[in-house]
Amino acid sequence: MTTYFITRHSGARAWAAQQGIEIDQVIDHFEVESVQPGDIVLGTLPVHLAAQVCARGGQYLHLSVEIPPQRRGAELSAAELDAFGARLEAYQVTRLKESG
């Protein structure tokens, strides 16, 4: 079992370390094909990639945070992530039907 944290943000990496979250690989470009059954993927993936993680037998934990409008798009520190209520929330995402 491997725990991946998908992020390009140093503040998010620092936040995870401060939380004591054990991560095997921090990567900024995610290849869903690397996910094996039992793997855990942390991050803020688009829904179609989160669904692929779940379809491959992985678990997806979303880094949820309530970012005020004036801070959106800016790099956030670990302290700011804490202040904005950062947390990991488990999701089971399933695509309902194939399109077109």
Short mmCIF file of C-alpha atoms in Angstrom, two decimals:
data_model
loop_
_atom_site.label_atom_id
_atom_site.label_comp_id
_atom_site.label_asym_id
_atom_site.label_seq_id
_atom_site.Cartn_x
_atom_site.Cartn_y
_atom_site.Cartn_z
CA MET A 1 0.00 0.00 0.00
CA THR A 2 1.29 3.44 -0.98
CA THR A 3 0.07 6.83 0.20
CA TYR A 4 0.40 9.53 -2.44
CA PHE A 5 0.00 13.27 -1.83
CA ILE A 6 -0.69 15.08 -5.07
CA THR A 7 0.30 18.74 -4.70
CA ARG A 8 2.60 21.39 -6.11
CA HIS A 9 2.23 23.58 -3.01
CA SER A 10 4.92 23.73 -0.34
CA GLY A 11 2.39 25.02 2.22
CA ALA A 12 0.24 21.92 1.71
CA ARG A 13 3.29 19.66 2.12
CA ALA A 14 4.23 21.49 5.33
CA TRP A 15 0.64 21.29 6.59
CA ALA A 16 0.55 17.51 6.03
CA ALA A 17 3.86 17.10 7.86
CA GLN A 18 2.58 19.17 10.80
CA GLN A 19 -0.51 16.95 10.96
CA GLY A 20 1.70 13.86 11.21
CA ILE A 21 0.26 12.39 8.02
CA GLU A 22 2.46 9.59 6.75
CA ILE A 23 3.08 9.99 3.03
CA ASP A 24 5.15 7.70 0.85
CA GLN A 25 5.29 9.90 -2.25
CA VAL A 26 4.61 13.59 -2.80
CA ILE A 27 4.13 14.22 -6.50
CA ASP A 28 2.99 17.19 -8.56
CA HIS A 29 1.91 15.29 -11.67
CA PHE A 30 -0.38 12.36 -11.05
CA GLU A 31 -0.52 9.24 -13.20
CA VAL A 32 -3.66 7.40 -12.10
CA GLU A 33 -2.30 4.21 -13.67
CA SER A 34 0.15 3.96 -10.75
CA VAL A 35 -2.68 3.40 -8.24
CA GLN A 36 -2.99 -0.14 -6.93
CA PRO A 37 -5.79 -1.59 -4.78
CA GLY A 38 -5.38 -0.34 -1.22
CA ASP A 39 -3.39 2.76 -2.16
CA ILE A 40 -4.40 6.09 -0.65
CA VAL A 41 -4.40 9.28 -2.70
CA LEU A 42 -4.53 12.67 -0.97
CA GLY A 43 -5.02 15.98 -2.73
CA THR A 44 -7.47 18.11 -4.68
CA LEU A 45 -8.03 15.99 -7.76
CA PRO A 46 -10.58 16.74 -10.45
CA VAL A 47 -13.62 14.52 -10.01
CA HIS A 48 -12.85 12.34 -13.06
CA LEU A 49 -9.42 11.45 -11.65
CA ALA A 50 -10.85 10.83 -8.16
CA ALA A 51 -13.34 8.43 -9.78
CA GLN A 52 -10.49 6.60 -11.53
CA VAL A 53 -8.61 6.26 -8.20
CA CYS A 54 -11.70 4.67 -6.65
CA ALA A 55 -12.33 2.43 -9.69
CA ARG A 56 -8.77 1.09 -9.36
CA GLY A 57 -9.39 0.13 -5.72
CA GLY A 58 -7.69 3.14 -4.17
CA GLN A 59 -9.03 5.44 -1.49
CA TYR A 60 -9.35 9.18 -2.20
CA LEU A 61 -9.02 11.77 0.56
CA HIS A 62 -9.73 15.32 -0.55
CA LEU A 63 -7.83 18.23 0.98
CA SER A 64 -10.80 20.48 1.76
CA VAL A 65 -10.23 24.07 2.84
CA GLU A 66 -12.48 27.13 3.07
CA ILE A 67 -10.38 29.75 1.28
CA PRO A 68 -11.67 33.32 1.48
CA PRO A 69 -12.18 34.98 -1.91
CA GLN A 70 -9.29 37.42 -1.43
CA ARG A 71 -6.80 34.53 -0.88
CA ARG A 72 -7.93 32.30 -3.76
CA GLY A 73 -5.21 31.63 -6.30
CA ALA A 74 -2.45 32.57 -3.84
CA GLU A 75 0.13 30.28 -2.26
CA LEU A 76 -1.00 29.40 1.25
CA SER A 77 1.25 28.58 4.18
CA ALA A 78 0.66 25.69 6.56
CA ALA A 79 -0.53 28.23 9.15
CA GLU A 80 -3.03 29.71 6.69
CA LEU A 81 -4.31 26.25 5.78
CA ASP A 82 -4.88 25.61 9.50
CA ALA A 83 -6.63 28.96 9.90
CA PHE A 84 -8.89 28.20 6.94
CA GLY A 85 -9.91 24.81 8.37
CA ALA A 86 -7.90 22.46 6.15
CA ARG A 87 -8.87 18.83 6.57
CA LEU A 88 -8.78 15.53 4.72
CA GLU A 89 -12.19 14.10 3.82
CA ALA A 90 -12.70 10.63 2.34
CA TYR A 91 -14.78 10.36 -0.83
CA GLN A 92 -16.01 7.42 -2.85
CA VAL A 93 -16.44 8.75 -6.38
CA THR A 94 -18.14 6.73 -9.10
CA ARG A 95 -18.86 7.72 -12.67
CA LEU A 96 -22.51 7.02 -13.39
CA LYS A 97 -22.40 6.45 -17.13
CA GLU A 98 -20.08 6.78 -20.06
CA SER A 99 -20.62 9.87 -22.18
CA GLY A 100 -21.00 10.00 -25.91
#
